[in-house]
Amino acid sequence: MHIIEDGNVAAAMGVKLAGAQVIAAYPITPQTPLTEKLSEFVESGELRAQYIPVESEHSALAACIAAGSAGARAFTATSANGLLYMHEQIQWAAGARLPIVMCVVNRAVGAPWCIWNDHQDSISQRDTGWIQMYACDHQQIIDGVLKAFALAEAVSIPVMVCYDGYLLSHTYMPFEVPEEEKVARFLPPFEPSYALDPESPANLNTVTLPDVRMDVTGEMAHGYMEIRYLLQEDLRAALEVAQEIEDRFKEVFGRGGDALLEPYRCDDAEHIVVGLGSLTYQLRDVVEILRNEGHRVGVLGVRLYRPFPDEALAAALQHAAGVIVIEKAVSYGYEGALCSDLKAALLAHRTDGGRPPAVKGMIAGIGGRDIRTADLTDALRAHITGTPVEGPGWIGLKLYDSFQDEAPPQGTSRASARGRGRERE
Amino acid sequence: MIQIRWHGRGGQGAITAAKIFATAAFKSGYAGVVMAPTFGTERRGAPVFTSLKLSEEKIYDISPIETPDVVVVLDHLILTEVDVAAGLKPGGLVVLNTPKPLSAHDFGGARLAAADVTALSVEAGLPQGRVNSGIIGVLCRAFDAVPFDLVLAEIEAEFKTKKPQANVQAAKLAYEKTIVRGA
């Protein structure tokens, strides 16, 4: 059945269908109506789960870690500074190998306060050991939540399902609601490989020495380094598991297909645009416009950002002359993180003697700045035709030149005031 | 692609109205439906707007609309605060809830469809100020994109616990009383 609802409802319906047993969430800003919807499902009895309203995002994930350790299917959701406040527990959940699923409704992080969309929040959690999936529409949100639980439980690694704040979370569009009997086939109840048991007490994740040693039963046990190596190895192997789960999903539901990348008109493309989330769907329209002008352009959406699909990405891009990465986040002091990751992948997997395509990084939509299709088209056209462009390559940026002629406002150093576009003179 | 921008006040039900129309449009065969409310600044009473795009094909571009074919205005008093016709395509349509005669309103070359939805909704049995089902009647009268009976069914479904028949009646009354100016 198709319904028209917003992205938060799509996510909440996915969590309900997945039969989450424990939901812990902090209900205040920057939280979204997603957890409100879940509390309604629990209140009405449609979802038989423990709903724990906690006093902070840090506690929300701590509660999920406890629930996961006890063998329950656990879910939480947050955004922006809420995600940052979880950071310690995010690392912990991955190290403890708990298959928690969290929706990250992507929003800008403060300062200054900004509730609108960009990807700085989830990208800043890139190195924590979580799997990160990015959705482009509501179908990918609701289906993605089901796939996320399946993947998390298959590899014992927590998963973030990231979707664009407002652009998807508060926008209404049609999507198909997965049928309950098919969900039951695709995602059986969670059978934890280990769960806390009062009859058989154990210490979990206590201080682990640098070297291996015998455990209490006299068996040789891994040290910290081995435990962390296995997390890394299992994350790398999760690339394949994610595709297997995607294939199984397609078998049961008849849609989906590519867990790692979503190419559009890339086969004969000279230039390929790469990005994350709903932006890559908007770029499909840009591709059509530019193709009508005679430019052979394609767009490649990265669906799974961690583990990074480096080999698949390099293979999908190697025939292109140029690659343009458009990102809604910056590794401040360098460039977009996806751009760096992609360049490394192209170098590592270049074919013998082959020259990797030239890569250009662009930034767009920071803090919810409108990403106009016309602006995207102009920026890409200028780049691929080699037209010199003024400015730093942030699409939609509106720097005011008058700023530098005035005395800097109190509390602002002259150097930082000068930093704003002085070199453009 | 059909682009409709809905102007109302926070709490007035513009989003619900757009959602009803969007759902009816989807059921009538538009595969592409995207409705994006004003982001982040919703306050009761403040002017808000919602973008609705309809297309035969799935819509990939969810950026806000800039050149609407139709603007729907739930409250004529907003006209003093918001340039509702901004970006309206030449020959576009303004759908307006107003107690004033059509001659009191000027939107350049745009077509104008208007009815006193506020009064008609009360006549239909709705509480004062509930205009979001009635305004859809005005829209349907002047803009033939979605069959009116499908829209009425959707109004009834949306308000199934809140006077469904009065809401349907408000839409019907507004449909009948709508006056259209322009080609």
Coordinates of C-alpha atoms in Angstrom, one line a residue:
Chain A
M1 CA 0.0 0.0 0.0
H2 CA 1.2 3.5 -0.9
I3 CA 0.7 6.4 1.5
I4 CA 1.8 10.0 1.5
E5 CA 3.6 11.0 4.7
D6 CA 6.7 12.8 5.8
G7 CA 10.1 11.2 6.2
N8 CA 9.9 11.0 10.0
V9 CA 6.7 9.0 9.7
A10 CA 8.4 6.7 7.1
A11 CA 11.2 6.1 9.6
A12 CA 8.9 5.5 12.5
M13 CA 6.8 3.1 10.5
G14 CA 10.0 1.2 9.6
V15 CA 10.9 1.0 13.3
K16 CA 7.4 -0.3 14.1
L17 CA 7.6 -2.9 11.3
A18 CA 11.0 -4.0 12.5
G19 CA 9.6 -4.7 15.9
A20 CA 12.1 -2.6 18.0
Q21 CA 11.8 -3.7 21.6
V22 CA 13.5 -0.8 23.3
I23 CA 13.3 2.8 22.1
A24 CA 15.2 5.4 24.1
A25 CA 15.2 9.1 23.0
Y26 CA 15.6 12.6 24.3
P27 CA 12.5 14.4 23.1
I28 CA 13.7 18.1 23.0
T29 CA 15.4 20.0 20.1
P30 CA 17.2 19.0 18.0
Q31 CA 15.0 15.9 18.1
T32 CA 12.4 15.5 15.3
P33 CA 8.8 14.2 15.4
L34 CA 10.1 10.8 14.5
T35 CA 10.4 9.8 18.2
E36 CA 7.0 11.5 18.9
K37 CA 5.4 9.2 16.3
L38 CA 7.1 6.2 17.9
S39 CA 5.8 7.1 21.3
E40 CA 2.3 7.3 19.8
F41 CA 2.7 3.8 18.4
V42 CA 3.8 2.5 21.8
E43 CA 1.0 4.3 23.6
S44 CA -1.6 2.9 21.3
G45 CA -0.3 -0.6 21.6
E46 CA 0.6 -0.9 17.9
L47 CA 4.2 -1.3 18.8
R48 CA 5.0 -3.5 21.8
A49 CA 8.2 -1.8 23.0
Q50 CA 9.7 -0.2 26.1
Y51 CA 9.8 3.5 25.3
I52 CA 12.3 5.3 27.6
P53 CA 12.2 9.1 27.5
V54 CA 15.6 10.0 28.9
E55 CA 17.2 13.3 30.0
S56 CA 19.8 13.5 27.3
E57 CA 21.0 12.0 24.1
H58 CA 24.0 10.6 25.9
S59 CA 21.6 8.7 28.2
A60 CA 19.5 7.7 25.2
L61 CA 22.3 5.7 23.6
A62 CA 23.4 4.4 27.0
A63 CA 19.9 3.0 27.5
C64 CA 20.2 1.4 24.0
I65 CA 23.6 0.0 24.9
A66 CA 22.1 -1.6 28.0
A67 CA 19.1 -2.9 26.0
G68 CA 21.3 -4.3 23.3
S69 CA 23.6 -6.0 25.9
A70 CA 20.4 -7.7 27.3
G71 CA 19.6 -9.0 23.8
A72 CA 16.9 -6.6 22.8
R73 CA 16.4 -4.9 19.4
A74 CA 17.1 -1.3 20.3
F75 CA 16.5 2.0 18.5
T76 CA 17.2 5.7 19.0
A77 CA 17.2 8.8 16.9
T78 CA 18.8 12.2 17.1
S79 CA 20.2 15.1 15.1
A80 CA 23.0 17.7 15.1
N81 CA 24.3 18.6 18.6
G82 CA 22.3 15.7 20.1
L83 CA 24.4 13.3 18.0
L84 CA 27.5 15.1 19.1
Y85 CA 26.5 14.8 22.7
M86 CA 26.2 11.0 22.2
H87 CA 29.8 10.8 20.8
E88 CA 31.3 8.9 23.7
Q89 CA 28.5 6.3 23.7
I90 CA 28.6 6.1 19.9
Q91 CA 32.2 4.8 20.1
W92 CA 31.2 2.5 23.0
A93 CA 28.3 0.9 21.1
A94 CA 30.6 0.1 18.2
G95 CA 33.4 -1.3 20.4
A96 CA 30.8 -3.4 22.3
R97 CA 29.5 -4.7 19.0
L98 CA 25.9 -4.0 19.7
P99 CA 23.5 -4.0 16.7
I100 CA 21.7 -0.8 17.6
V101 CA 20.0 1.2 14.9
M102 CA 19.8 5.0 15.0
C103 CA 18.2 7.4 12.6
V104 CA 20.3 10.5 12.2
V105 CA 18.1 13.3 10.8
N106 CA 20.9 15.3 9.3
R107 CA 21.1 18.9 10.6
A108 CA 23.8 21.5 10.9
V109 CA 25.8 21.7 14.2
G110 CA 26.3 24.8 16.3
A111 CA 27.8 27.4 16.7
P112 CA 26.0 29.4 15.6
W113 CA 22.7 27.6 16.3
C114 CA 21.1 26.3 13.2
I115 CA 18.4 23.6 12.9
W116 CA 18.5 23.2 9.1
N117 CA 20.0 20.5 7.0
D118 CA 23.6 19.7 6.3
H119 CA 25.7 16.6 6.9
Q120 CA 28.2 17.9 9.4
D121 CA 26.6 15.9 12.3
S122 CA 26.9 12.4 10.9
I123 CA 30.1 13.0 8.9
S124 CA 31.7 14.1 12.1
Q125 CA 30.9 10.5 13.5
R126 CA 32.5 8.9 10.4
D127 CA 35.4 7.3 12.4
T128 CA 33.5 5.8 15.2
G129 CA 33.0 2.2 13.8
W130 CA 29.3 2.6 13.0
I131 CA 27.9 1.7 9.6
Q132 CA 26.4 4.7 7.9
M133 CA 23.6 4.5 5.3
Y134 CA 22.3 7.6 3.5
A135 CA 18.7 7.8 2.2
C136 CA 17.5 9.8 -0.9
D137 CA 13.8 9.5 -0.5
H138 CA 11.1 8.1 1.9
Q139 CA 11.2 4.6 0.3
Q140 CA 14.8 4.4 1.1
I141 CA 14.1 5.6 4.7
I142 CA 11.5 3.0 5.6
D143 CA 13.2 0.2 3.7
G144 CA 16.5 1.4 5.0
V145 CA 15.5 1.0 8.6
L146 CA 14.6 -2.7 8.0
K147 CA 17.8 -3.3 6.1
A148 CA 19.7 -1.5 8.9
F149 CA 18.4 -3.9 11.6
A150 CA 19.2 -6.9 9.3
L151 CA 22.7 -5.7 8.7
A152 CA 23.4 -4.6 12.2
E153 CA 22.4 -8.0 13.6
A154 CA 24.2 -9.9 10.8
V155 CA 27.6 -8.3 11.6
S156 CA 27.1 -7.2 15.2
I157 CA 27.9 -3.5 14.4
P158 CA 25.5 -0.6 15.0
V159 CA 24.0 1.3 12.0
M160 CA 23.1 4.9 11.4
V161 CA 20.3 5.5 8.9
C162 CA 21.0 9.1 7.9
Y163 CA 18.4 11.2 6.1
D164 CA 18.2 14.9 5.3
G165 CA 16.6 17.1 7.9
Y166 CA 13.5 19.0 6.6
L167 CA 14.3 18.1 3.0
L168 CA 13.2 14.5 3.7
S169 CA 12.2 14.6 7.4
H170 CA 9.4 17.2 7.0
T171 CA 8.6 16.8 3.3
Y172 CA 5.7 14.6 2.2
M173 CA 5.9 12.1 -0.6
P174 CA 4.4 8.8 -1.5
F175 CA 6.1 5.6 -0.5
E176 CA 5.1 1.9 -0.3
V177 CA 4.7 0.5 3.2
P178 CA 6.3 -2.9 3.5
E179 CA 3.8 -5.7 4.1
E180 CA 4.0 -7.2 7.6
E181 CA 4.2 -10.8 6.4
K182 CA 7.1 -10.0 4.1
V183 CA 8.9 -8.1 6.9
A184 CA 8.5 -11.3 9.0
R185 CA 10.3 -13.2 6.3
F186 CA 13.0 -10.7 5.8
L187 CA 13.7 -9.8 9.4
P188 CA 13.1 -12.6 11.9
P189 CA 13.2 -11.8 15.6
F190 CA 16.6 -10.8 17.0
E191 CA 18.6 -13.8 18.3
P192 CA 21.6 -12.3 20.1
S193 CA 24.8 -14.3 20.0
Y194 CA 25.3 -13.2 23.6
A195 CA 23.0 -11.6 26.1
L196 CA 23.2 -10.6 29.8
D197 CA 21.9 -13.4 32.0
P198 CA 21.4 -13.0 35.7
E199 CA 21.9 -16.8 36.1
S200 CA 25.3 -16.5 34.6
P201 CA 26.9 -13.1 35.5
A202 CA 29.7 -11.7 33.4
N203 CA 31.8 -8.6 33.1
L204 CA 31.5 -6.9 29.7
N205 CA 34.1 -4.5 28.2
T206 CA 36.1 -4.1 31.3
V207 CA 39.7 -2.8 31.2
T208 CA 41.4 -4.8 28.5
L209 CA 45.2 -5.0 28.6
P210 CA 47.5 -4.1 25.8
D211 CA 48.5 -7.7 25.3
V212 CA 46.6 -10.9 25.0
R213 CA 46.2 -13.0 28.2
M214 CA 44.3 -15.9 29.7
D215 CA 40.7 -15.2 30.7
V216 CA 38.9 -16.5 33.8
T217 CA 38.2 -19.8 32.2
G218 CA 41.9 -20.3 31.3
E219 CA 41.5 -19.7 27.5
M220 CA 43.6 -17.2 25.7
A221 CA 41.7 -14.0 25.1
H222 CA 42.1 -11.1 22.8
G223 CA 43.6 -7.9 23.9
Y224 CA 42.3 -4.4 23.0
M225 CA 44.2 -4.4 19.7
E226 CA 42.7 -7.7 18.5
I227 CA 39.2 -6.6 19.5
R228 CA 39.6 -3.4 17.5
Y229 CA 41.2 -5.1 14.6
L230 CA 38.2 -7.5 14.3
L231 CA 35.9 -4.5 14.4
Q232 CA 37.8 -3.1 11.4
E233 CA 37.8 -6.4 9.6
D234 CA 34.1 -7.1 10.2
L235 CA 33.3 -3.6 9.0
R236 CA 35.2 -4.2 5.8
A237 CA 33.4 -7.5 5.4
A238 CA 30.1 -5.7 6.0
L239 CA 30.4 -4.2 2.5
E240 CA 29.6 -7.7 1.1
V241 CA 27.0 -8.5 3.8
A242 CA 25.2 -5.2 3.0
Q243 CA 24.9 -6.3 -0.6
E244 CA 23.7 -9.7 0.4
I245 CA 21.0 -8.2 2.6
E246 CA 20.1 -5.8 -0.2
D247 CA 19.7 -8.8 -2.6
R248 CA 17.5 -10.6 0.0
F249 CA 15.4 -7.5 0.4
K250 CA 14.9 -7.3 -3.3
E251 CA 13.9 -11.0 -3.4
V252 CA 11.3 -10.5 -0.8
F253 CA 10.0 -7.0 -1.7
G254 CA 10.9 -6.7 -5.3
R255 CA 12.6 -3.3 -5.0
G256 CA 16.0 -1.9 -4.2
G257 CA 19.2 -3.6 -5.5
D258 CA 22.3 -1.6 -4.9
A259 CA 23.4 -1.3 -1.3
L260 CA 26.6 0.6 -1.9
L261 CA 26.2 3.0 -4.8
E262 CA 23.3 4.3 -6.9
P263 CA 24.4 5.3 -10.4
Y264 CA 22.3 7.4 -12.7
R265 CA 23.4 7.8 -16.4
C266 CA 27.0 7.0 -15.5
D267 CA 27.7 4.4 -18.1
D268 CA 28.8 6.8 -20.9
A269 CA 29.5 9.8 -18.7
E270 CA 32.6 11.9 -19.1
H271 CA 31.9 13.7 -15.8
I272 CA 30.3 12.0 -12.8
V273 CA 29.0 13.9 -9.8
V274 CA 29.2 12.1 -6.5
G275 CA 27.3 12.9 -3.3
L276 CA 25.2 11.7 -0.4
G277 CA 21.5 11.7 0.3
S278 CA 18.7 13.6 -1.4
L279 CA 21.0 16.0 -3.2
T280 CA 22.0 13.1 -5.5
Y281 CA 18.3 12.7 -6.6
Q282 CA 18.0 16.4 -7.2
L283 CA 21.2 16.1 -9.3
R284 CA 19.4 13.7 -11.6
D285 CA 17.4 16.7 -12.9
V286 CA 20.7 18.6 -13.4
V287 CA 22.1 15.7 -15.3
E288 CA 19.1 15.8 -17.7
I289 CA 19.5 19.5 -18.2
L290 CA 23.3 19.2 -18.9
R291 CA 22.8 16.2 -21.2
N292 CA 20.3 18.2 -23.2
E293 CA 23.0 20.8 -23.7
G294 CA 25.3 18.0 -25.0
H295 CA 27.4 17.4 -21.8
R296 CA 27.8 13.7 -21.0
V297 CA 27.2 13.8 -17.2
G298 CA 26.1 11.3 -14.7
V299 CA 25.5 11.2 -11.0
L300 CA 26.6 8.6 -8.5
G301 CA 24.9 8.5 -5.0
V302 CA 26.9 6.9 -2.2
R303 CA 24.4 4.9 -0.3
L304 CA 26.8 3.3 2.2
Y305 CA 29.5 5.7 3.4
R306 CA 31.0 3.6 6.2
P307 CA 32.3 1.0 5.5
F308 CA 33.5 3.0 2.5
P309 CA 32.8 1.2 -0.8
D310 CA 36.2 2.2 -2.2
E311 CA 36.6 -0.6 -4.7
A312 CA 33.1 -0.3 -6.1
L313 CA 33.5 3.5 -6.2
A314 CA 36.8 3.4 -8.1
A315 CA 35.4 0.9 -10.5
A316 CA 32.3 3.0 -11.2
L317 CA 34.4 6.2 -11.8
Q318 CA 37.5 4.9 -13.6
H319 CA 36.1 5.6 -17.1
A320 CA 35.3 9.2 -16.3
A321 CA 37.5 12.1 -17.2
G322 CA 36.4 14.2 -14.3
V323 CA 34.6 13.6 -10.9
I324 CA 32.9 16.3 -9.0
V325 CA 32.1 15.7 -5.3
I326 CA 29.4 17.9 -3.9
E327 CA 29.1 17.7 -0.1
K328 CA 27.1 19.2 2.7
A329 CA 30.0 18.9 5.2
V330 CA 33.6 20.0 5.6
S331 CA 36.5 18.5 7.3
Y332 CA 37.4 22.0 8.5
G333 CA 41.0 22.9 7.6
Y334 CA 41.0 20.7 4.5
E335 CA 38.0 19.8 2.3
G336 CA 34.9 17.6 2.3
A337 CA 35.6 14.2 3.8
L338 CA 33.9 12.3 1.0
C339 CA 36.1 14.1 -1.5
S340 CA 39.3 13.0 0.4
D341 CA 38.0 9.4 0.8
L342 CA 37.1 9.2 -2.9
K343 CA 40.5 10.5 -4.0
A344 CA 42.3 7.9 -1.9
A345 CA 40.1 5.2 -3.4
L346 CA 40.8 6.3 -6.9
L347 CA 44.6 6.2 -6.2
A348 CA 44.5 2.9 -4.5
H349 CA 42.5 1.1 -7.1
R350 CA 43.7 2.8 -10.4
T351 CA 44.2 0.3 -13.2
D352 CA 47.8 -0.3 -14.3
G353 CA 49.2 2.8 -15.9
G354 CA 45.8 4.4 -15.9
R355 CA 45.4 8.0 -14.8
P356 CA 42.7 8.5 -12.2
P357 CA 40.0 11.0 -13.2
A358 CA 40.5 14.6 -12.0
V359 CA 38.6 15.3 -8.8
K360 CA 36.9 18.6 -7.9
G361 CA 35.3 19.1 -4.5
M362 CA 32.4 21.5 -4.0
I363 CA 30.4 22.4 -0.9
A364 CA 26.7 23.2 -0.9
G365 CA 23.7 23.5 1.3
I366 CA 25.6 24.2 4.6
G367 CA 23.1 25.1 7.3
G368 CA 20.1 24.5 5.0
R369 CA 21.1 27.1 2.4
D370 CA 18.7 26.5 -0.5
I371 CA 20.4 24.3 -3.1
R372 CA 18.8 25.6 -6.3
T373 CA 18.8 23.4 -9.3
A374 CA 19.8 26.3 -11.5
D375 CA 22.8 27.1 -9.2
L376 CA 23.9 23.4 -9.3
T377 CA 23.6 23.4 -13.1
D378 CA 25.6 26.6 -13.5
A379 CA 28.4 25.4 -11.1
L380 CA 28.7 22.0 -12.9
R381 CA 28.5 23.5 -16.4
A382 CA 31.2 26.1 -15.5
H383 CA 33.4 23.3 -14.2
I384 CA 33.1 20.9 -17.0
T385 CA 33.5 23.5 -19.7
G386 CA 36.6 24.9 -17.9
T387 CA 35.0 28.3 -17.4
P388 CA 36.9 30.2 -14.6
V389 CA 34.8 30.7 -11.6
E390 CA 35.2 33.4 -9.0
G391 CA 34.9 32.4 -5.4
P392 CA 35.7 29.4 -3.3
G393 CA 33.5 26.8 -4.9
W394 CA 30.8 26.8 -2.2
I395 CA 27.6 26.7 -4.3
G396 CA 25.1 29.4 -3.2
L397 CA 27.5 31.3 -1.0
K398 CA 26.7 35.0 -0.6
L399 CA 29.7 36.8 0.9
Y400 CA 29.2 40.5 1.5
D401 CA 32.2 42.5 0.3
S402 CA 31.2 45.5 2.5
F403 CA 32.0 43.4 5.6
Q404 CA 35.7 43.8 5.2
D405 CA 35.6 47.6 4.9
E406 CA 34.0 48.0 8.3
A407 CA 35.6 47.7 11.7
P408 CA 35.3 44.1 12.9
P409 CA 32.5 43.6 15.4
Q410 CA 33.5 43.3 19.0
G411 CA 34.9 40.0 19.9
T412 CA 36.0 39.3 16.3
S413 CA 39.7 39.6 15.6
R414 CA 40.8 41.6 12.7
A415 CA 42.5 38.5 11.2
S416 CA 39.2 36.5 11.2
A417 CA 37.3 39.4 9.7
R418 CA 39.9 39.7 7.0
G419 CA 39.6 36.0 6.3
R420 CA 36.2 36.6 4.8
G421 CA 36.9 37.0 1.1
R422 CA 39.9 39.4 1.3
E423 CA 41.7 37.4 -1.3
R424 CA 38.9 38.0 -3.7
E425 CA 39.8 41.7 -4.1
Chain B
M1 CA 5.1 19.4 -13.7
I2 CA 2.4 21.3 -11.8
Q3 CA 3.6 23.6 -9.0
I4 CA 1.2 24.9 -6.3
R5 CA 2.2 27.1 -3.4
W6 CA -0.1 27.3 -0.4
H7 CA -0.1 30.3 1.8
G8 CA -1.7 30.4 5.2
R9 CA -1.0 31.1 8.9
G10 CA 0.7 28.7 11.3
G11 CA -2.1 26.5 12.7
Q12 CA -4.6 27.3 9.9
G13 CA -4.2 24.0 8.2
A14 CA -2.5 24.9 4.9
I15 CA -0.3 21.8 5.2
T16 CA -3.3 19.5 5.8
A17 CA -5.1 21.1 2.8
A18 CA -2.1 20.5 0.6
K19 CA -1.7 17.0 1.9
I20 CA -5.4 16.2 1.1
F21 CA -5.0 17.6 -2.4
A22 CA -1.7 15.8 -2.8
T23 CA -3.1 12.4 -1.7
A24 CA -6.1 12.8 -4.1
A25 CA -3.7 13.8 -6.9
F26 CA -1.6 10.7 -6.2
K27 CA -4.7 8.4 -6.2
S28 CA -5.8 10.0 -9.5
G29 CA -2.6 9.0 -11.2
Y30 CA 0.1 11.5 -10.5
A31 CA 3.1 9.3 -9.6
G32 CA 5.2 12.2 -8.6
V33 CA 4.0 14.1 -5.5
V34 CA 6.3 16.2 -3.3
M35 CA 5.0 18.5 -0.6
A36 CA 7.5 20.6 1.3
P37 CA 6.3 22.9 4.2
T38 CA 8.1 26.0 5.2
F39 CA 11.1 24.7 7.1
G40 CA 11.7 25.4 10.8
T41 CA 9.8 28.7 11.4
E42 CA 6.3 27.4 12.1
R43 CA 4.6 29.6 14.7
R44 CA 0.9 29.8 15.3
G45 CA -0.4 32.8 13.4
A46 CA 2.7 33.6 11.4
P47 CA 2.6 33.5 7.6
V48 CA 3.7 30.1 6.4
F49 CA 3.7 28.4 3.0
T50 CA 3.9 24.9 1.6
S51 CA 5.2 23.9 -1.8
L52 CA 3.4 21.1 -3.7
K53 CA 4.8 19.6 -6.9
L54 CA 2.7 17.2 -9.0
S55 CA 4.0 15.2 -12.0
E56 CA 3.2 12.1 -14.0
E57 CA 6.7 10.8 -13.1
K58 CA 8.5 10.4 -9.8
I59 CA 9.9 13.7 -8.7
Y60 CA 13.6 13.7 -7.9
D61 CA 14.1 17.4 -7.3
I62 CA 12.7 18.3 -3.9
S63 CA 14.0 21.9 -3.8
P64 CA 11.3 24.6 -3.1
I65 CA 9.3 25.9 -6.0
E66 CA 10.1 29.3 -7.3
T67 CA 7.7 29.7 -10.3
P68 CA 4.2 28.3 -9.2
D69 CA 1.4 27.7 -11.6
V70 CA -1.1 28.2 -8.8
V71 CA -1.0 30.0 -5.4
V72 CA -3.6 29.1 -2.8
V73 CA -4.2 31.8 -0.1
L74 CA -6.2 30.7 2.9
D75 CA -6.5 34.1 4.5
H76 CA -6.8 37.4 2.5
L77 CA -5.2 39.4 5.3
I78 CA -1.9 37.7 4.5
L79 CA -1.9 39.8 1.3
T80 CA -0.7 42.8 3.2
E81 CA 2.3 40.8 4.6
V82 CA 3.4 38.5 1.9
D83 CA 3.8 38.9 -1.9
V84 CA 1.8 35.7 -2.6
A85 CA 2.1 36.1 -6.4
A86 CA 5.9 36.2 -6.3
G87 CA 7.2 34.1 -9.2
L88 CA 3.7 33.2 -10.4
K89 CA 3.9 32.0 -14.0
P90 CA 2.3 34.3 -16.6
G91 CA -1.4 33.3 -16.8
G92 CA -1.1 31.6 -13.5
L93 CA -3.9 31.2 -11.0
V94 CA -4.5 32.8 -7.6
V95 CA -7.0 30.9 -5.4
L96 CA -8.2 33.2 -2.6
N97 CA -10.4 33.1 0.5
T98 CA -11.8 36.6 0.7
P99 CA -15.0 38.3 1.8
K100 CA -14.4 41.1 -0.6
P101 CA -15.5 41.4 -4.2
L102 CA -13.1 40.2 -6.9
S103 CA -12.6 43.8 -7.9
A104 CA -10.9 44.6 -4.6
H105 CA -8.0 42.3 -5.6
D106 CA -5.4 42.8 -8.3
F107 CA -2.7 40.2 -9.1
G108 CA -1.6 41.7 -12.5
G109 CA -2.4 39.3 -15.3
A110 CA -3.1 36.3 -13.1
R111 CA -6.4 34.5 -13.1
L112 CA -8.3 34.8 -9.8
A113 CA -10.7 32.4 -8.2
A114 CA -12.3 33.5 -5.0
A115 CA -15.0 32.7 -2.5
D116 CA -15.8 33.8 1.1
V117 CA -14.6 30.4 2.4
T118 CA -14.6 31.6 6.0
A119 CA -18.4 32.4 5.9
L120 CA -19.2 29.3 3.8
S121 CA -17.4 27.0 6.2
V122 CA -19.4 28.3 9.1
E123 CA -22.6 27.8 7.0
A124 CA -21.5 24.2 6.4
G125 CA -21.3 23.6 10.1
L126 CA -17.6 24.1 10.8
P127 CA -16.2 26.2 13.7
Q128 CA -15.2 29.8 12.8
G129 CA -11.8 29.9 11.0
R130 CA -11.7 26.4 9.7
V131 CA -11.1 27.1 6.0
N132 CA -8.7 24.4 4.8
S133 CA -11.4 22.0 3.4
G134 CA -13.3 24.9 1.8
I135 CA -10.4 26.4 0.1
I136 CA -9.8 23.1 -1.7
G137 CA -13.3 23.5 -3.2
V138 CA -12.3 26.9 -4.7
L139 CA -9.1 25.4 -6.1
C140 CA -10.9 22.4 -7.7
R141 CA -13.5 24.7 -9.3
A142 CA -10.8 26.8 -11.1
F143 CA -8.1 24.2 -11.6
D144 CA -9.1 21.0 -13.2
A145 CA -6.2 18.7 -12.4
V146 CA -7.7 16.2 -9.9
P147 CA -11.3 14.9 -10.1
F148 CA -13.4 16.7 -7.4
D149 CA -15.1 13.5 -6.2
L150 CA -11.6 12.0 -5.4
V151 CA -10.7 15.2 -3.5
L152 CA -14.0 15.1 -1.5
A153 CA -13.3 11.4 -0.6
E154 CA -9.9 12.4 0.7
I155 CA -11.4 15.3 2.7
E156 CA -13.8 12.9 4.3
A157 CA -11.0 10.5 5.1
E158 CA -8.7 13.1 6.5
F159 CA -11.3 14.5 8.8
K160 CA -12.9 11.2 9.7
T161 CA -12.9 12.1 13.4
K162 CA -13.5 15.8 13.0
K163 CA -16.9 16.5 11.3
P164 CA -16.2 14.8 8.0
Q165 CA -19.5 15.7 6.5
A166 CA -19.3 19.3 7.4
N167 CA -15.8 19.5 5.9
V168 CA -17.1 17.9 2.7
Q169 CA -20.1 20.3 2.7
A170 CA -17.7 23.3 3.1
A171 CA -15.7 22.2 0.0
K172 CA -18.9 21.7 -2.0
L173 CA -20.3 25.0 -1.0
A174 CA -17.1 26.8 -1.8
Y175 CA -16.9 25.0 -5.1
E176 CA -20.4 26.2 -6.0
K177 CA -19.9 29.8 -4.9
T178 CA -16.5 30.3 -6.4
I179 CA -16.2 33.2 -8.9
V180 CA -13.4 33.1 -11.4
R181 CA -11.9 36.1 -13.1
G182 CA -9.7 35.8 -16.2
A183 CA -9.4 33.5 -19.1

